[in-house]
Coordinates of C-alpha atoms and ligand atoms in Angstrom, one line a residue:
Chain L
X298 CA 12.0 -9.5 -13.3
X299 CA 10.9 -12.7 -12.3
X300 CA 13.6 -15.4 -13.3
X301 CA 11.4 -18.4 -12.0
X302 CA 9.3 -18.0 -15.0
X303 CA 7.4 -21.5 -13.6
X304 CA 3.9 -20.2 -13.8
X305 CA 1.5 -17.3 -13.5
X306 CA 0.5 -18.8 -10.1
X307 CA 4.0 -18.8 -8.5
X308 CA 4.4 -15.6 -10.0
X309 CA 1.0 -14.0 -7.8
X310 CA 1.7 -15.7 -4.4
X311 CA 5.2 -15.5 -4.4
X312 CA 5.1 -11.3 -3.9
X313 CA 5.5 -10.4 -0.5
X314 CA 3.3 -8.4 1.2
X315 CA 4.2 -5.3 3.1
X316 CA 1.4 -3.5 4.6
X317 CA 1.4 -0.2 2.8
X318 CA 2.1 3.0 5.2
X319 CA -1.8 4.4 5.5
X320 CA -2.9 1.2 6.8
X321 CA 0.0 1.1 9.2
X322 CA -1.0 4.5 10.9
X323 CA -4.3 3.6 10.6
X324 CA -4.0 0.6 12.5
X325 CA -2.3 2.0 15.1
X326 CA -4.3 5.0 15.6
X327 CA -6.4 5.1 18.4
X328 CA -10.1 3.8 16.8
X329 CA -8.1 1.2 14.8
X330 CA -11.8 0.0 13.1
X331 CA -13.2 3.0 12.1
X332 CA -9.9 3.7 10.3
X333 CA -9.3 0.2 8.6
X334 CA -13.1 0.6 7.6
X335 CA -12.5 3.7 5.9
X336 CA -8.8 2.1 4.3
X337 CA -10.4 0.0 3.3
X338 CA -13.1 1.9 1.2
X339 CA -10.4 4.0 -0.2
X340 CA -8.6 1.1 -1.2
X341 CA -12.2 0.2 -3.6
X342 CA -10.8 3.1 -5.7
X343 CA -7.3 2.3 -5.8
X344 CA -5.8 1.2 -9.8
X345 CA -3.6 -1.5 -8.5
X346 CA -5.2 -2.8 -5.0
X347 CA -2.5 -4.8 -4.0
X348 CA -0.7 -3.6 -1.6
X349 CA 2.7 -3.2 -2.1
X350 CA 1.6 -1.1 -4.7
X351 CA -0.5 1.0 -2.9
X352 CA 2.6 2.7 -1.1
X353 CA 3.9 3.7 -4.6
X354 CA 1.0 5.2 -6.0
X355 CA 1.6 8.4 -4.0
X356 CA 5.0 9.5 -5.1
X357 CA 5.7 6.6 -8.1
X358 CA 3.3 6.3 -10.1
X359 CA 3.6 9.5 -12.8
X360 CA 7.1 9.2 -13.2
X361 CA 7.6 6.4 -15.1
X362 CA 8.0 7.3 -18.9
X363 CA 10.4 5.6 -19.9
X364 CA 12.6 2.3 -19.0
X365 CA 15.5 4.0 -16.7
X366 CA 12.1 5.6 -14.4
X367 CA 10.5 2.5 -14.4
X368 CA 13.9 0.8 -13.6
X369 CA 14.0 3.0 -10.8
X370 CA 10.6 2.2 -9.7
X371 CA 11.4 -1.7 -9.7
X372 CA 14.5 -1.0 -7.8
X373 CA 12.5 1.1 -5.0
X374 CA 9.4 -1.4 -4.8
X375 CA 11.7 -4.3 -4.3
X376 CA 12.7 -2.0 -1.3
X377 CA 16.3 -2.8 -1.9
X378 CA 17.2 0.6 -2.8
X379 CA 16.3 4.0 -1.7
X380 CA 15.0 7.0 -4.2
X381 CA 18.0 9.2 -5.4
X382 CA 17.8 12.8 -5.2
X383 CA 17.3 12.9 -9.3
X384 CA 14.6 10.7 -9.5
X385 CA 12.9 12.8 -6.4
X386 CA 12.8 15.4 -8.2
X387 CA 11.3 14.1 -11.3
X388 CA 8.4 13.1 -9.1
X389 CA 7.8 15.9 -7.8
X390 CA 7.6 17.9 -10.4
X391 CA 5.6 15.0 -12.6
X392 CA 3.4 13.7 -10.0
X393 CA -0.6 14.5 -10.7
X394 CA -2.2 15.6 -8.2
X395 CA -5.5 13.5 -7.1
X396 CA -9.1 13.5 -8.2
X397 CA -9.4 14.8 -4.0
X398 CA -7.3 17.1 -4.0
X399 CA -8.2 19.2 -6.9
X400 CA -11.3 19.2 -5.1
X401 CA -10.3 20.3 -2.3
X402 CA -8.6 23.4 -4.1
X403 CA -11.7 23.6 -6.5
X404 CA -13.3 25.3 -2.7
X405 CA -17.0 24.1 -3.9
X406 CA -18.3 25.0 -0.7
X407 CA -18.1 28.5 -1.2
X408 CA -20.6 28.3 -4.0
X409 CA -24.1 30.1 -3.5
X410 CA -26.4 27.1 -2.3
X411 CA -28.2 26.7 -5.1
X412 CA -25.8 25.9 -7.7
X413 CA -25.4 22.5 -8.5
X414 CA -21.7 21.1 -7.6
X415 CA -19.7 17.7 -7.5
X416 CA -20.6 18.1 -3.4
X417 CA -24.2 18.9 -3.8
X418 CA -25.0 15.7 -6.4
X419 CA -23.9 13.1 -3.7
X420 CA -27.0 10.9 -2.9
X421 CA -26.6 11.0 0.9
X422 CA -26.9 8.3 3.9
X423 CA -29.4 5.7 3.1
X424 CA -32.5 6.4 5.0
X425 CA -32.7 3.3 6.7
X426 CA -29.8 2.2 8.9
X427 CA -30.3 -0.9 8.8
X428 CA -27.0 -2.3 7.8
X429 CA -26.5 -6.2 6.7
X430 CA -23.1 -7.8 7.5
X431 CA -21.6 -10.7 5.6
X432 CA -18.9 -13.2 7.2
X433 CA -15.4 -11.8 5.1
X434 CA -14.7 -15.7 5.1
X435 CA -17.6 -17.2 3.6
X436 CA -20.3 -14.8 2.9
X437 CA -23.1 -15.6 5.1
X438 CA -24.8 -13.3 7.4
X439 CA -22.5 -12.1 10.0
X440 CA -22.9 -11.6 13.6
X441 CA -19.8 -11.2 15.6
X442 CA -16.8 -8.6 14.6
X443 CA -12.9 -9.4 15.1
X444 CA -12.0 -7.0 18.0
X445 CA -8.6 -6.6 15.8
X446 CA -9.8 -4.9 12.6
X447 CA -13.0 -4.5 12.8
X448 CA -14.2 -7.5 10.5
X449 CA -17.1 -9.2 10.7
X450 CA -17.4 -13.6 11.1
X451 CA -20.1 -15.8 11.5
X452 CA -18.7 -18.8 13.4
X453 CA -15.9 -20.1 15.7
X454 CA -14.7 -21.6 12.7
X455 CA -14.7 -18.8 10.5
X456 CA -13.5 -16.5 13.3
X457 CA -10.2 -18.9 13.2
X458 CA -9.6 -19.0 9.6
X459 CA -9.6 -15.2 10.2
X460 CA -7.6 -15.0 12.9
X461 CA -5.0 -17.8 12.1
X462 CA -4.7 -16.1 7.9
X463 CA -6.9 -13.4 7.5
X464 CA -6.6 -11.0 10.5
X465 CA -5.1 -7.7 9.0
X466 CA -3.6 -9.2 6.2
X467 CA -5.1 -7.7 3.4
X468 CA -6.6 -4.5 3.1
X469 CA -9.9 -4.6 4.8
Chain Q
X95 CA -16.3 20.3 -44.7
X96 CA -14.6 18.9 -42.1
X97 CA -15.1 15.3 -40.1
X98 CA -16.5 15.1 -36.3
X99 CA -14.2 13.0 -33.9
X100 CA -16.4 11.7 -31.5
X101 CA -15.2 10.7 -28.0
X102 CA -17.2 9.1 -25.3
X103 CA -14.1 9.5 -22.7
X104 CA -15.3 6.8 -20.3
X105 CA -12.9 5.6 -16.6
X106 CA -12.9 2.4 -18.0
X107 CA -13.1 2.5 -21.7
X108 CA -12.7 5.3 -24.0
X109 CA -15.5 5.0 -27.4
X110 CA -13.8 6.5 -30.8
X111 CA -15.3 7.3 -34.1
X112 CA -17.1 9.4 -36.6
X113 CA -20.0 11.3 -36.4
X114 CA -22.6 9.6 -38.5
X115 CA -21.5 6.1 -38.1
X116 CA -23.5 3.4 -36.4
X117 CA -21.0 2.2 -33.8
X118 CA -17.4 3.8 -32.9
X119 CA -14.5 2.7 -34.8
X120 CA -12.0 2.0 -31.8
X121 CA -12.7 0.7 -28.4
X122 CA -9.8 0.5 -26.2
X123 CA -9.3 0.7 -22.3
X124 CA -8.4 3.8 -20.7
X125 CA -5.4 3.3 -19.6
X126 CA -1.4 2.0 -20.1
X127 CA -0.2 -0.8 -18.6
X128 CA 3.1 -3.0 -17.8
X129 CA 2.7 -6.9 -17.7
X130 CA 5.6 -8.1 -15.9
X131 CA 7.1 -9.1 -18.8
X132 CA 7.2 -5.8 -19.8
X133 CA 9.5 -3.2 -19.0
X134 CA 7.7 -0.1 -20.5
X135 CA 4.2 0.9 -20.0
X136 CA 2.2 -0.2 -23.0
X137 CA -0.6 0.9 -24.7
X138 CA -3.4 -1.6 -24.7
X139 CA -4.8 -3.4 -27.9
X140 CA -8.0 -2.6 -29.0
X141 CA -11.2 -4.2 -28.4
X142 CA -13.3 -5.7 -31.1
X143 CA -16.6 -4.4 -30.9
X144 CA -18.6 -7.3 -31.5
X145 CA -17.9 -8.5 -28.5
X146 CA -18.8 -5.7 -25.8
X147 CA -22.0 -6.3 -25.0
X148 CA -23.6 -9.4 -23.0
X149 CA -20.8 -11.4 -21.4
X150 CA -18.0 -10.1 -23.1
X151 CA -15.1 -9.1 -21.7
X152 CA -13.2 -5.8 -22.2
X153 CA -9.9 -6.7 -20.6
X154 CA -9.7 -10.6 -21.5
X155 CA -10.2 -9.1 -25.3
X156 CA -7.7 -6.2 -24.5
X157 CA -5.6 -9.1 -23.3
X158 CA -5.7 -11.0 -26.2
X159 CA -1.9 -11.1 -27.5
X160 CA -0.4 -10.8 -23.8
X161 CA -0.1 -12.2 -20.5
X162 CA -1.6 -9.3 -18.1
X163 CA -1.2 -11.8 -15.1
X164 CA 0.2 -9.3 -12.2
X165 CA -0.4 -6.7 -14.2
X166 CA 0.0 -2.8 -13.4
X167 CA -2.4 -0.4 -14.9
X168 CA -1.9 3.4 -14.9
X169 CA -5.3 5.5 -15.7
X170 CA -5.3 9.2 -16.5
X171 CA -8.8 9.6 -14.5
X172 CA -9.6 9.2 -11.0
X173 CA -13.1 8.6 -9.4
X174 CA -14.6 9.8 -13.3
X175 CA -12.2 12.6 -13.9
X176 CA -9.3 13.8 -15.6
X177 CA -6.1 14.4 -13.2
X178 CA -3.8 13.6 -15.1
X179 CA -3.4 14.8 -18.8
X180 CA 0.0 14.0 -19.9
X181 CA -1.4 10.3 -19.2
X182 CA -4.1 10.8 -21.3
X183 CA -2.5 13.1 -24.2
X184 CA 0.0 9.8 -24.4
X185 CA -3.5 7.6 -25.3
X186 CA -5.3 9.9 -27.3
X187 CA -2.2 10.5 -29.4
X188 CA -2.0 6.8 -30.2
X189 CA -6.0 7.1 -30.4
X190 CA -5.6 9.4 -32.9
X191 CA -2.7 8.4 -35.1
X192 CA -2.4 5.1 -35.0
X193 CA -6.0 4.0 -34.5
X194 CA -8.3 6.2 -35.6
X195 CA -5.4 8.0 -38.5
X196 CA -7.0 11.8 -38.1
X197 CA -5.4 15.0 -38.5
X198 CA -7.1 16.8 -35.6
X199 CA -6.9 20.1 -37.1
X200 CA -9.1 19.4 -39.6
X201 CA -11.5 17.8 -37.0
X202 CA -14.4 18.7 -35.0
X203 CA -14.1 16.8 -31.6
X204 CA -17.8 15.8 -29.8
X205 CA -16.3 15.0 -26.1
X206 CA -18.3 13.7 -23.8
X207 CA -17.3 14.6 -20.2
X208 CA -18.9 13.5 -16.6
X209 CA -21.4 15.7 -14.9
X210 CA -19.7 18.3 -12.4
X211 CA -16.4 18.4 -13.7
X212 CA -14.0 20.8 -12.0
X213 CA -13.0 23.9 -13.5
X214 CA -9.8 23.0 -13.5
X215 CA -10.1 20.5 -14.9
X216 CA -12.4 21.4 -17.7
X217 CA -9.2 23.6 -18.5
X218 CA -6.5 21.4 -18.8
X219 CA -9.0 19.5 -21.1
X220 CA -9.4 22.4 -23.4
X221 CA -6.0 22.7 -23.2
X222 CA -5.3 19.5 -24.4
X223 CA -7.7 19.6 -27.1
X224 CA -6.9 22.6 -28.3
X225 CA -3.0 23.4 -27.6
X226 CA -1.8 19.9 -27.5
X227 CA -3.9 18.6 -30.6
X228 CA -5.3 21.6 -32.8
X229 CA -8.8 20.4 -33.1
X230 CA -10.5 22.8 -35.2
X231 CA -13.7 23.3 -32.7
X232 CA -15.1 21.5 -29.9
X233 CA -18.6 20.6 -28.3
X234 CA -18.5 19.0 -24.5
X235 CA -21.4 17.2 -23.7
X236 CA -22.4 15.0 -20.3
X237 CA -23.6 11.0 -21.1
X238 CA -27.1 11.3 -19.6
X239 CA -28.1 14.3 -22.5
X240 CA -26.9 12.0 -25.1
X241 CA -28.6 8.6 -24.2
X242 CA -31.8 10.7 -23.7
X243 CA -31.5 12.1 -27.4
X244 CA -30.5 8.4 -29.1
X245 CA -33.1 6.7 -27.2
X246 CA -35.4 9.9 -28.4
X247 CA -35.0 9.6 -31.9
X248 CA -34.5 5.7 -31.6
X249 CA -38.5 5.5 -30.3
X250 CA -40.1 8.5 -31.4
X251 CA -44.1 7.3 -30.5
X252 CA -42.3 6.4 -26.6
X253 CA -43.4 8.3 -23.8
X254 CA -40.1 9.5 -23.3
X255 CA -39.7 11.0 -26.7
X256 CA -43.1 12.5 -26.9
X257 CA -42.9 14.4 -22.8
X258 CA -39.2 14.8 -24.2
X259 CA -38.3 14.0 -20.4
X260 CA -36.4 10.9 -19.3
X261 CA -34.2 9.5 -16.3
X262 CA -30.6 8.1 -17.1
X263 CA -29.4 6.1 -14.8
X264 CA -25.1 5.4 -15.6
X265 CA -23.8 3.0 -13.4
X266 CA -20.5 3.3 -15.0
X267 CA -16.7 2.5 -14.4
X268 CA -16.3 4.8 -11.6
X269 CA -19.5 6.1 -10.4
X270 CA -23.2 6.0 -10.6
X271 CA -25.3 8.8 -11.5
X272 CA -29.1 9.5 -12.0
X273 CA -30.3 12.3 -14.2
X274 CA -33.2 13.8 -15.1
X275 CA -33.0 15.1 -18.3
X276 CA -35.7 17.7 -20.3
X277 CA -35.1 18.5 -23.4
X278 CA -31.8 17.3 -24.4
X279 CA -30.5 19.0 -21.0
X280 CA -29.4 17.2 -17.5
X281 CA -31.3 19.1 -15.4
X282 CA -28.1 18.9 -13.1
X283 CA -29.8 20.5 -10.2
X284 CA -31.7 17.3 -9.3
X285 CA -28.4 14.7 -10.1
X286 CA -27.7 12.2 -7.8
X287 CA -24.6 10.5 -7.6
X288 CA -23.7 6.9 -5.9
X289 CA -19.7 6.5 -5.6
X290 CA -19.6 3.0 -6.9
X291 CA -19.4 2.2 -9.9
X292 CA -17.2 -1.1 -12.1
X293 CA -13.8 -0.1 -10.8
X294 CA -15.2 -0.6 -7.4
X295 CA -17.0 -3.9 -7.8
X296 CA -14.0 -5.4 -9.4
X297 CA -11.8 -4.4 -6.5
X298 CA -14.3 -6.1 -4.2
X299 CA -14.5 -8.8 -6.2
X300 CA -10.6 -9.0 -5.6
X301 CA -11.1 -8.7 -2.0
X302 CA -13.3 -11.3 -1.6
X303 CA -11.1 -13.9 -3.5
X304 CA -8.2 -13.2 -2.0
X305 CA -10.0 -13.0 1.4
X306 CA -11.8 -16.5 0.7
X307 CA -9.4 -18.6 -2.0
X308 CA -6.0 -17.1 -3.4
X309 CA -4.7 -14.1 -3.1
X310 CA -5.5 -11.9 -6.5
X311 CA -4.8 -8.3 -5.4
X312 CA -2.9 -7.6 -8.4
X313 CA -5.4 -9.1 -11.1
X314 CA -7.1 -6.4 -12.4
X315 CA -7.8 -7.5 -15.4
X316 CA -8.0 -11.6 -14.4
X317 CA -11.0 -10.5 -11.9
X318 CA -12.7 -7.8 -14.1
X319 CA -13.4 -11.1 -16.6
X320 CA -14.1 -12.5 -13.9
X321 CA -16.6 -10.8 -12.4
X322 CA -18.1 -10.3 -16.1
X323 CA -18.5 -13.1 -16.9
X324 CA -19.7 -15.0 -13.3
X325 CA -21.6 -11.9 -11.6
X326 CA -25.1 -11.4 -11.4
X327 CA -27.8 -9.2 -9.2
X328 CA -29.9 -11.2 -6.8
X329 CA -33.6 -10.7 -6.7
X330 CA -34.4 -12.7 -3.4
X331 CA -30.9 -12.7 -1.1
X332 CA -31.6 -14.4 1.8
X333 CA -33.0 -17.1 -0.5
X334 CA -29.7 -17.3 -2.8
X335 CA -27.4 -17.3 0.3
X336 CA -29.0 -20.3 1.5
X337 CA -28.5 -21.6 -1.8
X338 CA -25.0 -20.9 -1.8
X339 CA -24.6 -22.8 1.0
X340 CA -26.1 -26.2 0.1
X341 CA -23.5 -28.7 -1.1
X342 CA -22.8 -30.4 -4.2
X343 CA -25.5 -30.2 -6.8
X344 CA -28.3 -28.0 -4.9
X345 CA -25.9 -25.5 -5.1
X346 CA -27.4 -23.6 -8.2
X347 CA -24.2 -21.0 -7.6
X348 CA -20.6 -22.4 -7.3
X349 CA -19.0 -22.4 -10.3
X350 CA -15.1 -22.3 -11.1
X351 CA -12.3 -20.2 -12.8
X352 CA -9.1 -21.3 -14.0
X353 CA -6.6 -19.0 -13.6
X354 CA -3.8 -18.3 -16.9
X355 CA -1.3 -20.2 -16.1
X356 CA 1.2 -18.6 -18.3
X357 CA 2.3 -21.4 -20.6
X358 CA -1.0 -22.8 -22.6
X359 CA -3.3 -19.9 -21.8
X360 CA -2.5 -16.3 -21.2
X361 CA -6.1 -15.8 -20.0
X362 CA -8.6 -16.7 -17.5
X363 CA -11.4 -18.8 -18.3
X364 CA -15.0 -20.2 -16.6
X365 CA -14.3 -23.7 -16.1
X366 CA -17.3 -25.5 -16.9
X367 CA -20.0 -22.9 -18.4
X368 CA -22.8 -25.1 -18.2
X369 CA -22.3 -25.3 -14.4
X370 CA -21.8 -21.2 -14.4
X371 CA -25.4 -21.1 -15.6
X372 CA -27.4 -23.0 -13.5
X373 CA -28.2 -20.2 -11.3
X374 CA -30.6 -19.0 -14.7
X375 CA -33.6 -21.4 -13.5
X376 CA -33.9 -19.5 -10.5
X377 CA -37.7 -18.6 -10.6
X378 CA -38.2 -15.4 -8.5
X379 CA -41.6 -17.1 -7.3
X380 CA -40.8 -17.5 -3.9
X381 CA -38.7 -14.8 -3.1
X382 CA -40.0 -12.2 -0.2
X383 CA -41.0 -8.8 -1.0
X384 CA -38.7 -7.1 2.2
X385 CA -35.2 -7.5 0.5
X386 CA -34.0 -4.8 2.5
X387 CA -34.7 -6.4 5.9
X388 CA -32.1 -7.5 7.7
X389 CA -31.4 -11.0 7.1
X390 CA -30.1 -12.1 10.3
X391 CA -32.7 -14.5 10.1
X392 CA -30.6 -17.2 8.3
X393 CA -30.2 -19.8 11.1
X394 CA -26.6 -21.1 11.5
X395 CA -25.5 -24.4 11.1
X396 CA -22.1 -24.7 11.9
X397 CA -21.7 -28.0 13.0
X398 CA -21.3 -28.9 9.8
X399 CA -20.6 -28.8 6.1
X400 CA -22.1 -25.3 5.8
X401 CA -18.8 -23.9 4.3
X402 CA -18.5 -26.6 1.9
X403 CA -15.3 -24.8 0.4
X404 CA -12.1 -26.7 -0.2
X405 CA -9.1 -25.9 2.0
X406 CA -7.5 -23.6 0.0
X407 CA -4.8 -25.5 -2.2
X408 CA -1.9 -23.3 -3.3
X409 CA -0.7 -26.2 -6.4
X410 CA -3.9 -25.3 -7.9
X411 CA -4.8 -22.5 -10.4
X412 CA -8.4 -22.6 -9.9
X413 CA -11.0 -20.8 -7.5
X414 CA -14.5 -21.6 -6.6
X415 CA -17.1 -19.0 -6.2
X416 CA -20.5 -18.9 -4.7
X417 CA -22.4 -16.2 -3.1
X418 CA -19.9 -13.7 -4.5
X419 CA -21.1 -13.6 -7.7
X420 CA -24.4 -11.9 -6.4
X421 CA -22.9 -10.2 -3.5
X422 CA -20.7 -8.2 -5.3
X423 CA -23.4 -6.3 -7.6
X424 CA -25.3 -6.1 -4.4
X425 CA -23.1 -3.0 -3.5
X426 CA -25.1 -1.1 -5.8
X427 CA -28.1 -1.7 -4.1
X428 CA -26.7 -1.4 -0.7
X429 CA -23.4 0.7 -0.1
X430 CA -24.4 0.2 3.4
X431 CA -23.3 -2.8 3.4
X432 CA -19.8 -2.1 2.7
X433 CA -19.9 0.7 5.2
X434 CA -20.0 3.3 3.1
X435 CA -22.8 6.3 3.9
X436 CA -24.6 6.4 0.9
X437 CA -27.8 5.4 -0.4
X438 CA -28.4 2.7 -2.7
X439 CA -29.4 3.1 -6.5
X440 CA -33.5 3.1 -5.6
X441 CA -32.9 5.6 -3.2
X442 CA -30.5 7.7 -5.6
X443 CA -33.4 7.3 -8.1
X444 CA -35.8 8.8 -5.8
X445 CA -34.1 11.7 -4.7
X446 CA -33.3 12.8 -8.0
X447 CA -36.6 12.4 -8.9
X448 CA -38.0 14.1 -6.0
X449 CA -35.7 17.2 -6.6
X450 CA -37.2 17.4 -10.0
X451 CA -40.7 19.9 -10.6
X452 CA -43.4 17.5 -9.4
X453 CA -45.4 17.7 -12.7
X454 CA -42.2 15.6 -14.2
X455 CA -42.7 12.8 -11.4
X456 CA -44.6 10.4 -13.6
X457 CA -43.1 10.9 -16.6
X458 CA -39.7 10.2 -15.3
X459 CA -40.9 7.1 -13.3
X460 CA -41.9 5.7 -16.4
X461 CA -39.0 6.3 -18.2
X462 CA -36.4 5.2 -16.9
X463 CA -33.0 4.5 -19.2
X464 CA -30.1 2.3 -17.6
X465 CA -26.7 2.5 -19.3
X466 CA -23.4 1.9 -18.4
X467 CA -21.3 -1.4 -18.1
X468 CA -22.1 -2.2 -15.0
X469 CA -25.7 -2.6 -16.0
X470 CA -24.9 -5.6 -18.0
X471 CA -25.0 -8.2 -15.0
X472 CA -28.1 -10.6 -15.2
X473 CA -31.4 -9.1 -13.2
X474 CA -30.2 -5.7 -13.1
X475 CA -33.3 -3.6 -14.4
X476 CA -35.6 -6.2 -12.5
X477 CA -34.5 -5.7 -9.3
X478 CA -34.2 -2.5 -9.9
X479 CA -37.8 -2.3 -10.5
X480 CA -38.6 -4.5 -7.7
X481 CA -37.0 -2.2 -4.9
X482 CA -38.5 0.9 -6.3
X483 CA -42.1 -0.2 -6.7
X484 CA -42.4 0.4 -2.9
X485 CA -40.8 3.5 -2.9
X486 CA -42.7 5.1 -5.5
X487 CA -46.0 6.9 -4.8
X488 CA -49.0 4.5 -6.1
X489 CA -50.2 6.8 -9.1
X490 CA -46.8 6.6 -10.8
X491 CA -46.5 4.0 -13.0
X492 CA -42.6 2.6 -12.6
X493 CA -40.8 1.6 -16.0
X494 CA -37.2 0.5 -16.7
X495 CA -35.8 0.1 -20.0
X496 CA -31.8 -0.9 -20.5
X497 CA -30.3 0.2 -23.3
X498 CA -29.7 -2.2 -26.7
X499 CA -26.2 -1.7 -26.0
X500 CA -25.4 -0.4 -22.7
X501 CA -21.9 0.4 -23.1
X502 CA -21.9 2.6 -26.8
X503 CA -25.3 4.1 -26.2
X504 CA -23.7 7.3 -25.1
X505 CA -21.7 7.3 -28.2
X506 CA -24.5 6.5 -30.3
X507 CA -25.6 9.4 -28.9
X508 CA -22.7 11.4 -29.6
X509 CA -22.7 10.2 -33.1
X510 CA -26.0 11.1 -34.0
X511 CA -25.8 14.8 -32.5
X512 CA -22.5 15.6 -34.4
X513 CA -24.5 14.3 -37.5
X514 CA -27.0 16.8 -36.7
X515 CA -27.9 19.9 -39.1
X516 CA -27.4 22.4 -36.1
X517 CA -24.0 20.6 -35.2
X518 CA -21.3 23.1 -36.4
X519 CA -23.4 25.8 -34.6
X520 CA -23.1 24.0 -30.8
X521 CA -19.3 24.2 -31.2
X522 CA -16.6 26.3 -30.2
X523 CA -13.8 26.8 -32.7
X524 CA -10.2 27.2 -31.9
X525 CA -10.1 30.7 -32.7
X526 CA -12.9 31.4 -29.7
X527 CA -10.8 29.7 -27.6
X528 CA -7.6 31.7 -28.2
X529 CA -10.1 35.0 -28.0
X530 CA -12.3 33.9 -25.1
X531 CA -10.5 31.4 -22.9
X532 CA -11.7 28.2 -21.2
X533 CA -13.9 29.3 -19.0
X534 CA -16.2 31.5 -21.1
X535 CA -16.5 29.5 -23.9
X536 CA -17.5 26.0 -21.2
X537 CA -20.5 28.7 -20.8
X538 CA -21.5 28.1 -24.3
X539 CA -22.5 24.5 -23.8
X540 CA -25.1 25.2 -21.2
X541 CA -27.8 26.0 -23.3
Ligands
ZN119 ZN1 -18.5 -17.6 7.9
ZN120 ZN1 -9.2 -9.4 12.8

């Protein structure tokens, strides 16, 4: 763990951030902005929203019931060691499917049209498409869009703050 | 004479206790967590019942004896559904053995399950209950019907009770449902769902604070507390955005949250609670009726103090909030602001009602019941009514009631049902399960 147990805030801010592979892929794809928007929505359902955890969730989350595995995970998340083959095998055996995977397997699309299902219960798109945009820096009505990441801002001032410190830094 | 364990197995909180009791005996987060100081995944400690209502905070209570700064969390439930039975077994085992002190083989179980649970998940759940825990019998129910059942018995003279019909809006941890209930059964062909709940709101608040003040992306428990203590629903978004950019004392929304320092306090807190409550003095007088309208009309005042925010000060252990306080719950009313292609809550309700027989429409609009932890934001019902009224037919009355305790309402309905004389006959016994299997037993619960 952190040896410099100074105060909690330092512990938070000293964490280094790695961009999760999904995000990297999303951002490198041809349609950066819509991909990034999807990744962002996806992230709203994450349990451990810190980016470094996103990459652990899929493959390591389920295998941590005892000390030893927790230890393996810790080393992994710091990026110092590669996974042992044994740890990998354990994960493959124990990782639970995500809800989206289970949903896919259930193939609800093949149900007759009158049968209510998870898919049919979705509320559907809004009738009016007037999307309001709020500046991600200050929260006020925003009329401009960052060409790199698609995030909104309201003014030059907020644009500068965005470019300097925030662009592509978090899932957004 | 067996006792009935009533288990409202939420994605955020487990509410558990005994049929016939007024309140659950145990409320506990449905997760394991690992604080930075721990090598193992730990069970959270139970939350005291008296604090679940109003502004009390689940997360902070749970962490009373532990510093949850940057703790990781594992949940058995993903998007509302049980996807990790092994983890749920762990949590239930702790619950039954160490907290409720029950012996499942001598007990019946009333379990709540979300609407539209996939057959594969139902099967895994039944295996847990009958094969791992050996419960004597089981009844599975959904939250809307239990909420209706409870409200109908609590208010026997109400329209809801006389017509045996209500529209239950359950805005919980994982998602939000508008569910018409008729004669104690949820009309699932008419149910509509928004894929937003308390978890997404907390994550959105994390994102906003991390963007604007300091990095709290790992602070689920702290930001849960911030959300529960400081967020509210705006009755007039354009007006409130204006107020939120005012400097000094005129800014009724500005308040400060202090993060735990890990030394003198392990929980965060609102720096000046009176300051944080100033927004309550706002009345709805001058509000415009066009809430859904684009608010590009707010003119920009780029020149000076529009952004009164302090520079990010890394030595400080606190951050300010202003418009985040209402922009977060705003998502439930306008998911499209976030780029989600889903209608907001008012439209969701209208679509659910419209899917029912026209005879039911007036009764449904007049018997809207709000439940679930995410309806606890100040002004939630008022805002909903404001958005609903213009899109509901004129001849229909709109009446929204919020449950006395939106976190415990489902459980209380379950407790009431479990103590009713017909309950035992509604259950599936272990022997029946062994003979018929999961799928056929499940059919029993649908009428
Ligand atoms: Zn701005
Ligand atoms: Zn950008």
